[in-house]
Every structure is written in C-alpha cells, then in structure tokens.
Coordinates of C-alpha atoms in Angstrom, one line a residue:
Chain A
X1 CA -17.1 44.0 37.7
X2 CA -13.4 44.8 37.7
X3 CA -12.8 48.0 39.7
X4 CA -10.9 50.7 37.9
X5 CA -8.5 51.1 40.8
X6 CA -7.8 49.5 44.2
X7 CA -7.0 51.9 46.9
X8 CA -6.2 51.1 50.5
X9 CA -7.7 53.1 53.3
X10 CA -5.9 52.8 56.6
X11 CA -6.6 54.1 60.1
X12 CA -7.5 53.1 63.6
X13 CA -10.2 50.8 64.7
X14 CA -10.7 53.4 67.4
X15 CA -11.0 56.8 65.8
X16 CA -12.3 60.3 66.5
X17 CA -15.6 61.5 65.1
X18 CA -13.6 63.7 62.7
X19 CA -11.6 60.8 61.4
X20 CA -14.7 58.7 60.9
X21 CA -16.5 61.5 59.0
X22 CA -13.5 61.9 56.7
X23 CA -13.1 58.2 56.2
X24 CA -16.7 57.9 55.2
X25 CA -16.3 60.7 52.7
X26 CA -13.1 59.1 51.3
X27 CA -15.1 55.9 50.8
X28 CA -17.8 57.7 48.9
X29 CA -15.3 59.6 46.7
X30 CA -13.5 56.4 45.9
X31 CA -16.7 54.7 44.9
X32 CA -17.6 57.6 42.7
X33 CA -14.2 57.4 41.1
X34 CA -14.5 53.7 40.3
X35 CA -12.0 52.7 42.9
X36 CA -12.5 49.7 45.2
X37 CA -11.8 50.2 48.9
X38 CA -9.2 47.8 50.4
X39 CA -9.0 47.9 54.1
X40 CA -8.4 45.8 57.2
X41 CA -12.1 44.9 57.4
X42 CA -12.8 45.8 61.0
X43 CA -14.3 48.9 62.7
X44 CA -13.5 52.5 63.1
X45 CA -11.9 54.1 60.0
X46 CA -12.2 50.8 58.2
X47 CA -15.9 50.5 58.7
X48 CA -16.5 54.2 57.9
X49 CA -14.7 53.9 54.6
X50 CA -16.6 50.8 53.7
X51 CA -19.9 52.4 54.6
X52 CA -19.1 55.5 52.5
X53 CA -18.1 53.3 49.6
X54 CA -21.0 50.9 49.9
X55 CA -23.6 53.7 50.2
X56 CA -22.2 55.1 47.0
X57 CA -22.4 51.8 45.1
X58 CA -18.7 51.0 45.4
X59 CA -16.8 47.8 46.1
X60 CA -15.3 47.0 49.5
X61 CA -12.6 44.5 50.4
X62 CA -11.7 43.6 54.0
X63 CA -8.4 41.8 54.7
X64 CA -9.3 40.3 58.1
X65 CA -6.7 39.5 60.8
X66 CA -8.7 36.7 62.4
X67 CA -10.0 33.3 61.4
X68 CA -13.7 34.2 60.9
X69 CA -15.4 36.1 58.1
X70 CA -18.1 37.1 60.6
X71 CA -15.6 39.5 62.1
X72 CA -15.8 41.8 59.1
X73 CA -17.8 45.1 59.5
X74 CA -21.2 44.9 57.8
X75 CA -20.1 47.0 54.8
X76 CA -17.4 44.6 53.7
X77 CA -18.5 42.8 50.5
X78 CA -15.3 40.8 49.9
X79 CA -13.9 39.3 53.2
X80 CA -10.4 37.8 52.9
X81 CA -9.7 35.6 55.9
X82 CA -6.0 35.6 56.7
X83 CA -5.6 34.3 60.3
X84 CA -2.4 36.3 60.4
X85 CA -3.2 38.8 63.1
X86 CA -1.6 42.2 62.6
X87 CA 0.8 40.6 60.2
X88 CA -2.0 41.0 57.7
X89 CA -1.2 44.7 57.6
X90 CA 1.4 44.2 54.9
X91 CA -1.3 42.7 52.7
X92 CA -3.7 45.6 53.4
X93 CA -1.0 48.0 52.2
X94 CA 0.2 46.2 49.1
X95 CA -3.2 45.1 47.8
X96 CA -3.8 48.8 47.0
X97 CA -2.2 50.8 44.2
X98 CA -2.1 53.7 46.6
X99 CA -2.8 54.2 50.3
X100 CA -4.8 56.8 52.1
X101 CA -4.0 57.1 55.8
X102 CA -6.4 58.8 58.2
X103 CA -5.1 59.3 61.7
X104 CA -4.2 55.9 63.1
X105 CA -1.9 54.3 65.6
X106 CA 0.9 51.7 65.4
X107 CA -1.0 49.5 63.0
X108 CA -1.4 52.4 60.6
X109 CA 2.3 53.1 61.0
X110 CA 3.1 49.6 59.9
X111 CA 0.9 49.9 56.9
X112 CA 2.5 53.2 55.9
X113 CA 5.9 51.5 56.1
X114 CA 4.7 48.6 54.0
X115 CA 3.2 50.8 51.4
X116 CA 6.6 52.5 51.0
X117 CA 8.5 49.2 51.0
X118 CA 6.3 48.4 48.0
X119 CA 6.9 51.8 46.4
X120 CA 3.2 52.9 46.7
X121 CA 2.2 56.5 47.2
X122 CA 0.9 57.4 50.6
X123 CA -1.7 60.2 51.0
X124 CA -2.2 61.3 54.6
X125 CA -5.0 63.1 56.3
X126 CA -3.9 64.3 59.8
X127 CA -1.8 61.1 60.3
X128 CA 1.7 60.1 61.5
X129 CA 4.6 62.5 61.0
X130 CA 7.9 60.9 60.5
X131 CA 11.4 61.5 59.1
X132 CA 14.4 59.5 58.5
X133 CA 17.6 60.7 60.0
X134 CA 19.1 61.8 56.7
X135 CA 16.0 63.0 55.0
X136 CA 14.1 66.2 55.7
X137 CA 11.5 65.6 53.0
X138 CA 8.2 64.3 54.1
X139 CA 7.3 61.2 52.0
X140 CA 3.6 61.4 52.8
X141 CA 1.5 63.5 50.5
X142 CA -0.5 65.5 53.0
X143 CA -4.0 66.8 52.2
X144 CA -6.9 67.9 54.4
X145 CA -10.0 66.6 52.8
X146 CA -11.4 63.5 51.2
X147 CA -11.8 64.8 47.7
X148 CA -8.2 65.9 47.5
X149 CA -7.0 62.6 48.9
X150 CA -8.8 60.6 46.3
X151 CA -7.9 62.9 43.5
X152 CA -4.2 62.7 44.4
X153 CA -4.2 58.9 44.9
X154 CA -5.7 58.4 41.4
X155 CA -3.4 60.9 39.9
X156 CA -0.4 59.1 41.2
X157 CA -1.7 55.7 40.0
X158 CA -2.2 57.2 36.6
X159 CA 1.2 58.7 36.5
X160 CA 2.8 55.4 37.3
X161 CA 0.8 53.6 34.6
X162 CA 2.0 56.0 31.9
Chain B
X1 CA -22.4 43.3 45.0
X2 CA -22.0 40.9 47.9
X3 CA -21.6 37.4 46.6
X4 CA -24.0 34.9 48.1
X5 CA -21.2 32.4 48.8
X6 CA -17.4 32.4 48.6
X7 CA -16.0 29.1 47.5
X8 CA -12.3 28.3 46.9
X9 CA -11.2 26.4 43.8
X10 CA -7.8 24.8 44.2
X11 CA -5.6 22.8 41.8
X12 CA -2.4 22.9 39.9
X13 CA -0.9 25.8 37.9
X14 CA 0.0 22.9 35.6
X15 CA -3.0 20.8 34.9
X16 CA -4.3 18.3 32.4
X17 CA -6.8 19.3 29.7
X18 CA -9.5 17.3 31.6
X19 CA -8.7 19.2 34.8
X20 CA -8.9 22.5 33.0
X21 CA -12.2 21.7 31.4
X22 CA -13.7 20.7 34.7
X23 CA -12.3 23.8 36.5
X24 CA -13.9 26.0 33.9
X25 CA -17.2 24.2 34.4
X26 CA -16.9 24.6 38.1
X27 CA -16.3 28.3 37.7
X28 CA -19.4 28.6 35.5
X29 CA -21.6 26.7 37.9
X30 CA -20.4 28.7 40.9
X31 CA -21.2 32.0 39.1
X32 CA -24.7 30.7 38.2
X33 CA -25.2 29.8 41.9
X34 CA -24.2 33.2 43.1
X35 CA -20.9 32.1 44.5
X36 CA -17.7 34.0 44.1
X37 CA -14.6 32.1 43.1
X38 CA -11.6 32.4 45.5
X39 CA -8.4 31.0 44.1
X40 CA -4.6 31.5 44.1
X41 CA -4.9 33.9 41.1
X42 CA -2.4 32.3 38.8
X43 CA -2.7 29.9 35.8
X44 CA -3.9 26.4 35.2
X45 CA -6.9 25.3 37.3
X46 CA -7.0 28.8 38.9
X47 CA -7.3 30.5 35.5
X48 CA -9.8 28.1 34.1
X49 CA -12.0 28.5 37.1
X50 CA -11.8 32.3 36.9
X51 CA -12.5 32.2 33.2
X52 CA -15.6 30.0 33.7
X53 CA -16.9 32.3 36.4
X54 CA -16.2 35.5 34.6
X55 CA -17.8 34.3 31.4
X56 CA -20.9 33.5 33.3
X57 CA -21.0 36.9 35.0
X58 CA -19.5 35.8 38.3
X59 CA -17.0 37.3 40.7
X60 CA -13.4 36.2 40.9
X61 CA -10.8 36.7 43.6
X62 CA -7.1 35.9 43.3
X63 CA -4.9 35.6 46.4
X64 CA -1.6 36.1 44.7
X65 CA 1.7 34.7 46.1
X66 CA 3.9 37.5 44.6
X67 CA 4.4 41.2 45.0
X68 CA 2.7 42.3 41.8
X69 CA -1.0 42.5 40.9
X70 CA 0.1 42.0 37.2
X71 CA 0.8 38.4 38.0
X72 CA -2.9 37.6 38.2
X73 CA -4.5 35.7 35.4
X74 CA -6.6 37.9 33.1
X75 CA -9.9 36.7 34.6
X76 CA -9.2 37.8 38.2
X77 CA -11.3 40.8 39.1
X78 CA -10.1 41.2 42.7
X79 CA -6.4 40.7 43.1
X80 CA -5.1 40.4 46.6
X81 CA -1.3 40.9 46.8
X82 CA 0.2 38.9 49.6
X83 CA 3.9 38.7 48.9
X84 CA 3.8 35.5 51.0
X85 CA 4.8 33.0 48.4
X86 CA 3.2 29.6 48.9
X87 CA 2.4 30.5 52.5
X88 CA -0.6 32.3 51.0
X89 CA -2.2 28.9 50.4
X90 CA -3.6 29.0 53.9
X91 CA -5.5 32.2 53.0
X92 CA -6.8 30.7 49.8
X93 CA -8.3 27.9 51.7
X94 CA -9.7 29.8 54.6
X95 CA -11.2 32.6 52.5
X96 CA -13.7 30.2 51.1
X97 CA -16.7 28.7 53.0
X98 CA -16.0 25.4 51.2
X99 CA -13.1 24.2 49.0
X100 CA -13.3 22.4 45.6
X101 CA -10.1 20.6 44.8
X102 CA -9.4 19.5 41.2
X103 CA -6.3 17.3 40.7
X104 CA -3.3 19.2 42.0
X105 CA 0.1 18.7 43.5
X106 CA 1.7 19.6 46.9
X107 CA 0.3 23.1 46.9
X108 CA -3.2 21.7 46.6
X109 CA -2.4 19.3 49.4
X110 CA -1.4 22.1 51.7
X111 CA -4.7 23.9 50.9
X112 CA -6.7 20.7 51.6
X113 CA -5.0 20.5 54.9
X114 CA -5.7 24.2 55.8
X115 CA -9.3 23.8 54.8
X116 CA -9.6 21.0 57.3
X117 CA -7.7 22.9 60.0
X118 CA -10.4 25.5 59.6
X119 CA -13.2 22.9 59.6
X120 CA -14.2 23.7 56.0
X121 CA -15.8 21.0 53.8
X122 CA -13.5 19.8 50.9
X123 CA -15.1 18.5 47.7
X124 CA -12.7 16.6 45.5
X125 CA -12.6 15.8 41.8
X126 CA -9.9 13.3 41.0
X127 CA -7.6 14.8 43.5
X128 CA -5.3 13.6 46.4
X129 CA -6.2 10.5 48.3
X130 CA -5.1 10.3 51.9
X131 CA -5.8 8.7 55.2
X132 CA -4.6 9.2 58.7
X133 CA -3.2 6.2 60.5
X134 CA -6.2 5.7 62.7
X135 CA -8.9 6.7 60.3
X136 CA -10.2 4.7 57.4
X137 CA -12.9 7.2 56.5
X138 CA -12.1 9.6 53.6
X139 CA -12.7 13.2 54.7
X140 CA -12.9 14.4 51.1
X141 CA -16.3 14.5 49.6
X142 CA -15.6 13.0 46.2
X143 CA -17.6 13.8 43.1
X144 CA -16.9 13.4 39.4
X145 CA -18.5 16.4 37.8
X146 CA -18.6 20.2 38.2
X147 CA -22.4 20.4 38.8
X148 CA -22.3 17.9 41.6
X149 CA -19.2 19.6 43.2
X150 CA -20.9 23.0 43.4
X151 CA -24.2 21.5 44.5
X152 CA -22.5 19.7 47.4
X153 CA -20.3 22.7 48.4
X154 CA -23.4 24.9 48.7
X155 CA -25.4 22.2 50.5
X156 CA -22.6 22.0 53.1
X157 CA -22.4 25.7 53.6
X158 CA -26.2 25.9 54.0
X159 CA -26.2 23.1 56.5
X160 CA -23.6 24.8 58.6
X161 CA -25.6 28.1 58.5
X162 CA -28.7 26.5 59.9
Chain C
X1 CA 27.1 27.0 68.7
X2 CA 26.0 26.4 65.1
X3 CA 24.2 23.1 64.9
X4 CA 25.4 20.7 62.2
X5 CA 21.9 20.2 60.9
X6 CA 18.5 21.6 61.4
X7 CA 15.7 19.0 61.3
X8 CA 12.0 19.6 61.8
X9 CA 10.0 17.2 63.9
X10 CA 6.2 17.5 63.3
X11 CA 3.2 15.7 64.8
X12 CA 0.2 16.4 66.8
X13 CA -0.2 18.5 70.0
X14 CA -2.4 15.6 71.0
X15 CA -0.6 12.4 70.6
X16 CA -0.6 8.8 71.7
X17 CA 1.8 7.5 74.3
X18 CA 3.6 5.6 71.6
X19 CA 4.0 8.8 69.5
X20 CA 5.3 10.7 72.4
X21 CA 7.8 8.0 73.3
X22 CA 9.1 7.9 69.7
X23 CA 9.2 11.7 69.5
X24 CA 11.4 11.9 72.6
X25 CA 13.7 9.2 71.2
X26 CA 13.9 11.2 67.9
X27 CA 14.8 14.3 69.8
X28 CA 17.6 12.4 71.6
X29 CA 18.9 10.9 68.4
X30 CA 18.9 14.3 66.8
X31 CA 20.9 15.8 69.6
X32 CA 23.5 13.1 69.6
X33 CA 23.9 13.6 65.8
X34 CA 24.5 17.3 66.2
X35 CA 21.1 18.3 64.7
X36 CA 18.9 21.0 66.1
X37 CA 15.2 20.2 66.6
X38 CA 12.9 22.7 64.8
X39 CA 9.3 22.3 65.7
X40 CA 6.0 24.2 66.3
X41 CA 7.0 24.8 70.0
X42 CA 3.8 23.6 71.7
X43 CA 2.9 20.4 73.4
X44 CA 2.5 16.7 72.4
X45 CA 5.0 15.5 69.8
X46 CA 6.6 18.9 69.8
X47 CA 7.3 18.9 73.5
X48 CA 8.4 15.3 73.6
X49 CA 10.9 15.9 70.8
X50 CA 12.3 19.0 72.5
X51 CA 12.5 17.2 75.8
X52 CA 14.5 14.3 74.2
X53 CA 16.8 16.8 72.6
X54 CA 17.3 19.0 75.6
X55 CA 18.0 16.0 77.9
X56 CA 20.7 14.9 75.5
X57 CA 22.3 18.4 75.4
X58 CA 20.8 19.4 72.0
X59 CA 19.4 22.6 70.6
X60 CA 15.6 23.2 70.3
X61 CA 13.8 25.8 68.3
X62 CA 10.0 26.5 68.6
X63 CA 8.2 28.4 65.9
X64 CA 5.2 29.5 67.9
X65 CA 1.8 30.3 66.4
X66 CA 0.8 32.8 69.0
X67 CA 1.9 36.2 70.2
X68 CA 3.6 35.2 73.4
X69 CA 6.9 33.4 74.0
X70 CA 5.4 32.0 77.2
X71 CA 3.3 29.6 75.2
X72 CA 6.4 27.6 74.3
X73 CA 6.9 24.2 75.9
X74 CA 9.5 24.3 78.7
X75 CA 12.1 22.5 76.5
X76 CA 12.2 25.2 73.8
X77 CA 15.4 27.1 74.0
X78 CA 14.9 29.4 71.0
X79 CA 11.3 30.6 70.8
X80 CA 10.3 32.3 67.5
X81 CA 7.1 34.4 68.0
X82 CA 5.2 34.5 64.7
X83 CA 1.6 35.5 65.6
X84 CA 0.6 33.7 62.4
X85 CA -1.6 31.0 63.8
X86 CA -1.4 27.7 61.9
X87 CA 0.0 29.6 58.9
X88 CA 3.3 29.3 60.7
X89 CA 3.3 25.7 59.7
X90 CA 5.0 26.5 56.4
X91 CA 7.9 28.1 58.4
X92 CA 8.2 25.0 60.7
X93 CA 8.6 22.8 57.6
X94 CA 11.0 25.0 55.6
X95 CA 13.3 25.9 58.5
X96 CA 14.4 22.3 58.6
X97 CA 16.7 20.6 56.0
X98 CA 14.6 17.5 56.4
X99 CA 11.3 16.7 58.2
X100 CA 10.4 13.8 60.5
X101 CA 6.6 13.3 60.8
X102 CA 5.2 11.3 63.7
X103 CA 1.5 10.6 63.6
X104 CA -0.3 13.9 63.4
X105 CA -3.5 15.4 62.1
X106 CA -4.3 18.1 59.6
X107 CA -1.6 20.5 60.8
X108 CA 1.0 17.8 60.2
X109 CA -0.5 17.2 56.8
X110 CA 0.0 20.9 55.9
X111 CA 3.6 20.7 57.1
X112 CA 4.3 17.6 55.0
X113 CA 2.9 19.4 52.0
X114 CA 5.1 22.4 52.6
X115 CA 8.2 20.3 53.1
X116 CA 7.5 18.8 49.6
X117 CA 6.8 22.3 48.1
X118 CA 10.3 23.2 49.3
X119 CA 11.8 19.9 48.0
X120 CA 12.7 18.7 51.5
X121 CA 12.8 15.0 52.3
X122 CA 10.0 13.7 54.6
X123 CA 10.6 10.8 56.8
X124 CA 7.5 9.3 58.4
X125 CA 6.8 7.2 61.4
X126 CA 3.2 5.9 61.4
X127 CA 1.9 9.1 59.8
X128 CA -0.4 10.2 57.0
X129 CA -0.7 8.0 53.9
X130 CA -1.4 9.8 50.7
X131 CA -1.1 9.5 47.0
X132 CA -1.7 11.8 44.1
X133 CA -4.0 10.6 41.4
X134 CA -1.4 9.9 38.9
X135 CA 1.3 8.6 41.2
X136 CA 1.5 5.3 42.9
X137 CA 4.8 5.9 44.6
X138 CA 4.8 7.0 48.2
X139 CA 6.9 10.2 48.6
X140 CA 7.3 9.7 52.3
X141 CA 10.3 7.7 53.4
X142 CA 8.7 5.4 56.0
X143 CA 10.6 4.0 58.9
X144 CA 9.5 2.5 62.2
X145 CA 11.9 3.7 64.8
X146 CA 13.7 6.9 65.9
X147 CA 17.2 5.8 65.1
X148 CA 16.4 4.9 61.5
X149 CA 14.4 8.2 61.1
X150 CA 17.3 10.3 62.1
X151 CA 19.9 8.3 60.2
X152 CA 17.8 8.6 57.0
X153 CA 17.1 12.3 57.5
X154 CA 20.8 13.1 57.8
X155 CA 21.7 10.8 54.9
X156 CA 19.4 12.7 52.7
X157 CA 20.8 16.1 53.8
X158 CA 24.3 14.9 53.1
X159 CA 23.4 13.5 49.7
X160 CA 21.9 16.9 48.7
X161 CA 25.0 18.7 49.9
X162 CA 27.3 16.7 47.7
Chain D
X1 CA 21.9 26.8 76.1
X2 CA 18.9 29.0 76.7
X3 CA 19.8 32.7 76.2
X4 CA 19.0 34.9 79.1
X5 CA 17.3 37.4 76.9
X6 CA 16.2 37.7 73.2
X7 CA 16.7 41.2 71.8
X8 CA 16.0 42.2 68.2
X9 CA 18.5 44.4 66.4
X10 CA 17.0 46.2 63.4
X11 CA 18.4 48.4 60.7
X12 CA 19.2 48.7 57.0
X13 CA 20.8 46.1 54.8
X14 CA 22.5 49.2 53.4
X15 CA 24.1 51.1 56.2
X16 CA 26.7 53.8 56.9
X17 CA 30.1 52.9 58.3
X18 CA 29.0 54.5 61.6
X19 CA 25.8 52.4 61.7
X20 CA 27.8 49.2 61.1
X21 CA 30.3 50.0 63.8
X22 CA 27.6 50.7 66.3
X23 CA 25.7 47.5 65.3
X24 CA 28.8 45.4 65.8
X25 CA 29.3 46.9 69.2
X26 CA 25.6 46.3 70.1
X27 CA 26.1 42.7 69.1
X28 CA 29.1 42.4 71.3
X29 CA 27.4 44.0 74.3
X30 CA 24.4 41.8 73.9
X31 CA 26.5 38.7 73.9
X32 CA 28.3 39.8 77.0
X33 CA 25.0 40.4 78.7
X34 CA 23.7 36.9 77.9
X35 CA 21.3 38.1 75.2
X36 CA 20.7 36.4 71.9
X37 CA 20.6 38.6 68.8
X38 CA 17.4 38.3 66.8
X39 CA 17.6 39.9 63.4
X40 CA 16.5 39.7 59.7
X41 CA 19.5 37.5 58.9
X42 CA 20.8 39.5 55.9
X43 CA 23.6 42.0 55.4
X44 CA 24.4 45.5 56.7
X45 CA 23.3 46.2 60.3
X46 CA 22.0 42.7 60.6
X47 CA 25.3 41.2 59.7
X48 CA 27.3 43.6 61.8
X49 CA 25.2 42.8 64.9
X50 CA 25.6 39.1 64.3
X51 CA 29.3 39.4 63.8
X52 CA 29.7 41.4 67.0
X53 CA 27.7 38.8 68.9
X54 CA 29.4 35.8 67.4
X55 CA 32.8 37.2 68.0
X56 CA 31.9 37.6 71.7
X57 CA 30.6 34.1 72.0
X58 CA 26.9 35.0 71.7
X59 CA 23.9 33.5 70.0
X60 CA 22.5 34.8 66.7
X61 CA 19.2 34.1 65.1
X62 CA 18.3 35.2 61.5
X63 CA 14.6 35.4 60.5
X64 CA 15.1 35.2 56.7
X65 CA 12.7 36.6 54.1
X66 CA 13.6 34.2 51.4
X67 CA 13.3 30.5 50.8
X68 CA 16.9 29.5 51.3
X69 CA 19.0 29.2 54.4
X70 CA 22.0 30.0 52.3
X71 CA 20.9 33.6 52.1
X72 CA 21.8 34.1 55.8
X73 CA 24.9 36.2 56.6
X74 CA 27.8 34.0 57.7
X75 CA 27.4 35.0 61.4
X76 CA 23.8 33.7 61.7
X77 CA 23.8 30.5 63.8
X78 CA 20.1 29.8 63.8
X79 CA 18.5 30.5 60.4
X80 CA 14.7 30.6 60.3
X81 CA 13.4 30.3 56.7
X82 CA 10.1 32.1 56.4
X83 CA 9.6 32.6 52.6
X84 CA 7.4 35.6 53.6
X85 CA 9.4 38.4 52.0
X86 CA 9.3 41.7 54.0
X87 CA 6.2 40.4 55.8
X88 CA 8.7 38.5 58.0
X89 CA 9.5 41.9 59.6
X90 CA 6.7 41.4 62.1
X91 CA 8.3 38.2 63.3
X92 CA 11.7 39.9 63.6
X93 CA 10.2 42.5 65.9
X94 CA 8.0 40.3 68.1
X95 CA 10.6 37.5 68.6
X96 CA 12.6 39.9 70.7
X97 CA 11.7 41.1 74.2
X98 CA 13.0 44.5 73.2
X99 CA 14.1 46.1 69.9
X100 CA 17.2 48.1 69.2
X101 CA 16.9 50.2 66.0
X102 CA 20.0 51.6 64.3
X103 CA 19.4 53.9 61.4
X104 CA 17.3 52.1 58.9
X105 CA 14.8 52.7 56.2
X106 CA 11.1 51.6 55.6
X107 CA 11.7 48.0 56.7
X108 CA 13.1 49.3 60.0
X109 CA 10.1 51.6 60.3
X110 CA 7.7 48.6 59.9
X111 CA 9.6 46.7 62.6
X112 CA 9.4 49.6 65.0
X113 CA 5.7 49.7 64.4
X114 CA 5.3 46.0 65.0
X115 CA 7.4 46.2 68.2
X116 CA 5.0 48.8 69.5
X117 CA 1.9 46.8 68.4
X118 CA 3.3 44.0 70.6
X119 CA 4.0 46.5 73.4
X120 CA 7.8 46.0 73.2
X121 CA 10.3 48.7 74.2
X122 CA 12.1 50.3 71.3
X123 CA 15.6 51.7 71.8
X124 CA 16.8 53.9 69.0
X125 CA 20.3 55.0 67.9
X126 CA 20.1 57.7 65.3
X127 CA 16.9 56.2 63.7
X128 CA 13.5 57.3 62.5
X129 CA 11.8 60.2 64.3
X130 CA 8.0 60.1 64.4
X131 CA 5.0 61.4 66.2
X132 CA 1.4 60.7 66.1
X133 CA -0.9 63.6 65.6
X134 CA -2.1 63.8 69.1
X135 CA 1.0 62.9 70.9
X136 CA 4.1 64.9 71.4
X137 CA 6.0 62.3 73.4
X138 CA 8.6 60.3 71.6
X139 CA 7.9 56.6 72.2
X140 CA 11.5 55.6 71.1
X141 CA 14.0 55.5 73.9
X142 CA 16.9 57.3 72.3
X143 CA 20.5 56.7 73.2
X144 CA 23.8 57.4 71.4
X145 CA 25.9 54.4 72.1
X146 CA 25.8 50.6 72.1
X147 CA 26.5 50.1 75.8
X148 CA 23.6 52.3 76.8
X149 CA 21.3 50.7 74.2
X150 CA 21.8 47.3 75.6
X151 CA 21.7 48.4 79.2
X152 CA 18.4 50.1 78.6
X153 CA 16.9 47.2 76.7
X154 CA 17.7 44.8 79.5
X155 CA 16.5 47.2 82.1
X156 CA 13.1 47.4 80.4
X157 CA 12.8 43.7 80.1
X158 CA 13.6 43.2 83.7
X159 CA 11.1 45.9 84.8
X160 CA 8.4 44.1 82.8
X161 CA 9.3 40.7 84.4
X162 CA 8.8 42.1 87.9

C-alpha cells in the first residue's frame, strides 16, 4: 500500500487545455512509476493530475485549503482537510519528495518557493521563470513533456537517497 | 483505493501498555471496517493504531509535525509533512470524519477541541473528562473497548450522511 | 513602546453579560499593569478585553482567523492577519506569556490546551473544567475576579523569569 | 497607539552590507511616515528594518517562526510566536498592507508570492526577478532607494483606500 515515491504536482486551478493535458499525462506517468500524486486537491491542474493517476491505478492525495472534504476533486482518494487557506501550499510542497510545476500563478510560485526552502528538486513544464539578483543559474529543472518530468523527478529522489 | 471512511485516532506519544493495546485493537477494527487511520504519525498511541491497521491490511495516514517524512512511525503509509509543530493537531482532528481518543495529554485535548469546533463526533476510551460551565452533559461518547469505539464512530458518520 | 508583558485573553465570541464585564475589567487591569492584551481579535470576550485595555491606554493585539484586517474589532491596535481559521488559536495562546480564560466554548478549550502544550500558566474565570484520567489536580489557576486574574498571571510570569 | 499603516519588510536573514543599510533606512522612513514595520522577527534584513524603525520612534512587529519569544531580534517590540516554521511567511506577507522586498532568498520569494495571492502591492529593491509564462509585465514595483520604496508603498495603500 505504501507508494514508492510521493511527488507533488502543482499548477493553477484555472489552466489552459495544454496544461491540463500535460497534467493528466504526468499523473499517469507517476502512477505507472509507483509514485503517489500529492496536490492541492482542487480543480484544474490538480484535478487533471489526479485523474491521470487514478485512471492508471495510482494513489492521489489532496491537501485541501478549506474545511470540508467534499471540496476535493472526484479523483482525490486521500483528502487532507487543513482549513489553512492558501497557507496549506507549504504542506503541498513539502509533502512531496520532488515537485513538478505545470504553468500556474502566484499559488504555484509560493509552492515552488517552499519546495526550495525544503531543498526539494523542482521540475518545471512551461512555468514561472525567476532569478535571484546574484544568480544567473535557473534552479528549476525545465522539461517539455510529462515522461521526462517524471523521469527526472524520480532520478533526483534516487540520487538523494544514495 | 479510496477508503470507505477516514477516522482519526488520537492519544499520547507516551502511553500506558493498556492504551497501546487498545490503540492497536482500534487500528485493526478500523481496517476491517474499511476505515483509514488518520493520526499524528509519531509513536505511542499513533504508532500502535497504525500497526494494528497495517497488520490488518488497512490504510494509515500520518500528519507529521516536523519537516521530515523520516520522522513517521514505520507503519505510516501516507506521510503528510506539515512543518507546523503541534499546530498540525487541528489538521489531524479535522481530516477524520470522527475522532477516537485514547488516554492522552494536552495535545490530545487540543485535538478533541478541534474535532468539536468542526462538529465531528468524539469517541473516548479512558480519556480527558471536561465540562463547560453551563453544561453538565458530556460531549464525549465514552466506550471501554476498541470494537465499540469503531462501531460508534462509523454509526455517527453514517447518521450524518443520511 | 515595548509592553512589559504580553498576556492572552481568551473566551467566546458569544459571551454572557457577566463574561463581557469581567473581560473588560481584565483588559483594564492588564493595561494598568503594563501588559499588552493578545487575543483572537474578534467580538465578545475578545472585544471587551480590547476595549478595557484601550480605554486604559493599553496595547491590544488581535490574531485574526480571516484574510482581512477589517474583521478586527474596533479596539484592536495591532491586527495580525493569519488566514488560518481556527488553527490560529495556537498562535493566540503561545503569543502570550500567560493566558486568562473567561468562559468560552471549544475554541477556548483549544487555546487552553495549546497554552499548556507551551508550558504557559492558565488562569481561569468561570471557564472549562477538565481532568486527565490519571490526574485529580486542576491545572487551571481559578480566580473569580479580574484583579486577581491579572495579579496571578503576572506573578507567574515573574516567577518563571527568575 | 494605532499605527497609521502596517507595511511588511521582507528579505534574507543573511544579507549583504548594502541590503542591511537599505533595510535600516526603510525602517526609519516607515517610522517617520507613521507606518509600523511587520517582519519575520529574526536577523539580517528583518533586524535592520526593526532597528531603523525603533531608532526613529516607530513600531515593530516580529512574526516569529519558532516557539520562543526570545528568538526575536532586540528591536522587535511586538513578538508574535507562531511555531509554524517557514509556513509563517504567509502571515508576514498578509499582515502588511503593502510589502517591501529587499534582496532575499527562497523565503522572500514565498512572501512575495503570498503578498500577490492577497492582492497586496510589492515594492522591490534589488530583489527577485520573475515572470509568468504568459505575462511580460513585471508585477514588482521596482525602486532603488528607501525613501522611494516607502513613498510608493503608502501611495498604493492610499489609492486602494479611496
């Protein structure tokens, strides 16, 4: 019953058709790799990733902002009811061993930041670009498809475990 | 994969042998009833409940106070990493549809309070006694064995669903 | 500008006339003793305590559950916007060096629990009664008037500082 | 006693000499404008901003990540004890009516994100650069000195109030 990996998928509750398609593929790839999907439990990219995972027999965990488990999208199997509003984003990020970001807005930006605070690898598909004053290097591992995102996430988790 | 119910088991990380035995029985009964165990993910009553559930083929979720998934007891299958310290107790309480309290100290008291804030039934086995000034009635549903605790928790969840 | 002490005043947003009168007196006594009032920032006991303090020239801090500073009662001088819902109760408790509980419901119960988790003294005026299984002793320091409550809170803070 | 404005100052606990100088100036300017400084309460930019404000007779609020008020820098007048770790960053951001970011690392990035989630203006001095996929416009109001940062923060607060 224990998933082999826990990987967070982050992105907007409002998302483009392209984002949703990629998110669903990411969910499916994660399931096939034995990785549970951790997400914010709502719609958009979160729902698409959960659907992709559930359809492929995977495990889906939704860290909900509100007070009611009924707010989870229908593909969430494990709803966590936080009541913390957007402050739950830090839990979404740190409950994964790696984070895959797809598009997204300010909520996704906060999750990227929290992933890095916790030292987690962030894989990005067409998501935020950012740089610190003194650093030119991009700390996001950028890929352009679901398979590569999942492959890279797991590779980084395995590297750290060694 | 979706559990039929989610029920929180709360109690001390330091617990008596009697508490631990009951907690393990509660975990087993929950698993056999198709209920996932939600708990704080650490030792004592939390670990005993997870062990009982895992041994019976059930699902176990640990809402961890710290920053590391490695702090979960070995029977936690789904670790949620909050980094919130004891403030995560509110999430432990409200992520269940009912709460079973076994013994416990101040942390357990906070979880009982949060369960009631969220309107969740609290079943107690030899746990805190308390009364509000103006109320004589005990709001904790008191039982003295694991089977009765689980039966009552599920009955209350089913009543609410009707 | 630095208050000499920070003392949390907890109690219901719905409260009896007697509770409100006492809470206002507690606020006034705190202000005269150089102690800032820390509270949940809303109505009822919180507002009465802030009013009593503000009228006596004291400092008032409201740790708000919601997303908007406008939800603070009119006597809050320092609004802290948490967005955490009732989970902010742990912050209300631990941001004081002692806690004075007046009446109250489940939210107050959670704050009493968090005060004790943090090892803070709890002074109670006609509030929750509770006992752990194995302990007969009441951990709440019970008084019946505002002056005694504030005197005792400060005495305990001073003892700890020694 | 009520500050006219509440403005969050964010930036690293490790900071360059230039950042620290600017932060202290920002604190002083805020105090002279009647604005309380809200910050994370620790060292570096937080401490410099508090020092600048306190030296100019202003009000300083520190939203602390840990469990102890003693962890606040010596210029914090109002310590808020959250026990939430870095998750307290959302409270730092949203307890201001505007946010001034000076340099900073991932923690600062999370606070910028939370400021925007709450719709607050972000004024930046030599801080993170970022852009969403679909947007070219920079949402950070960039300035290069303390006086301009404070002027702009207050102007934006006043505009919103109208």
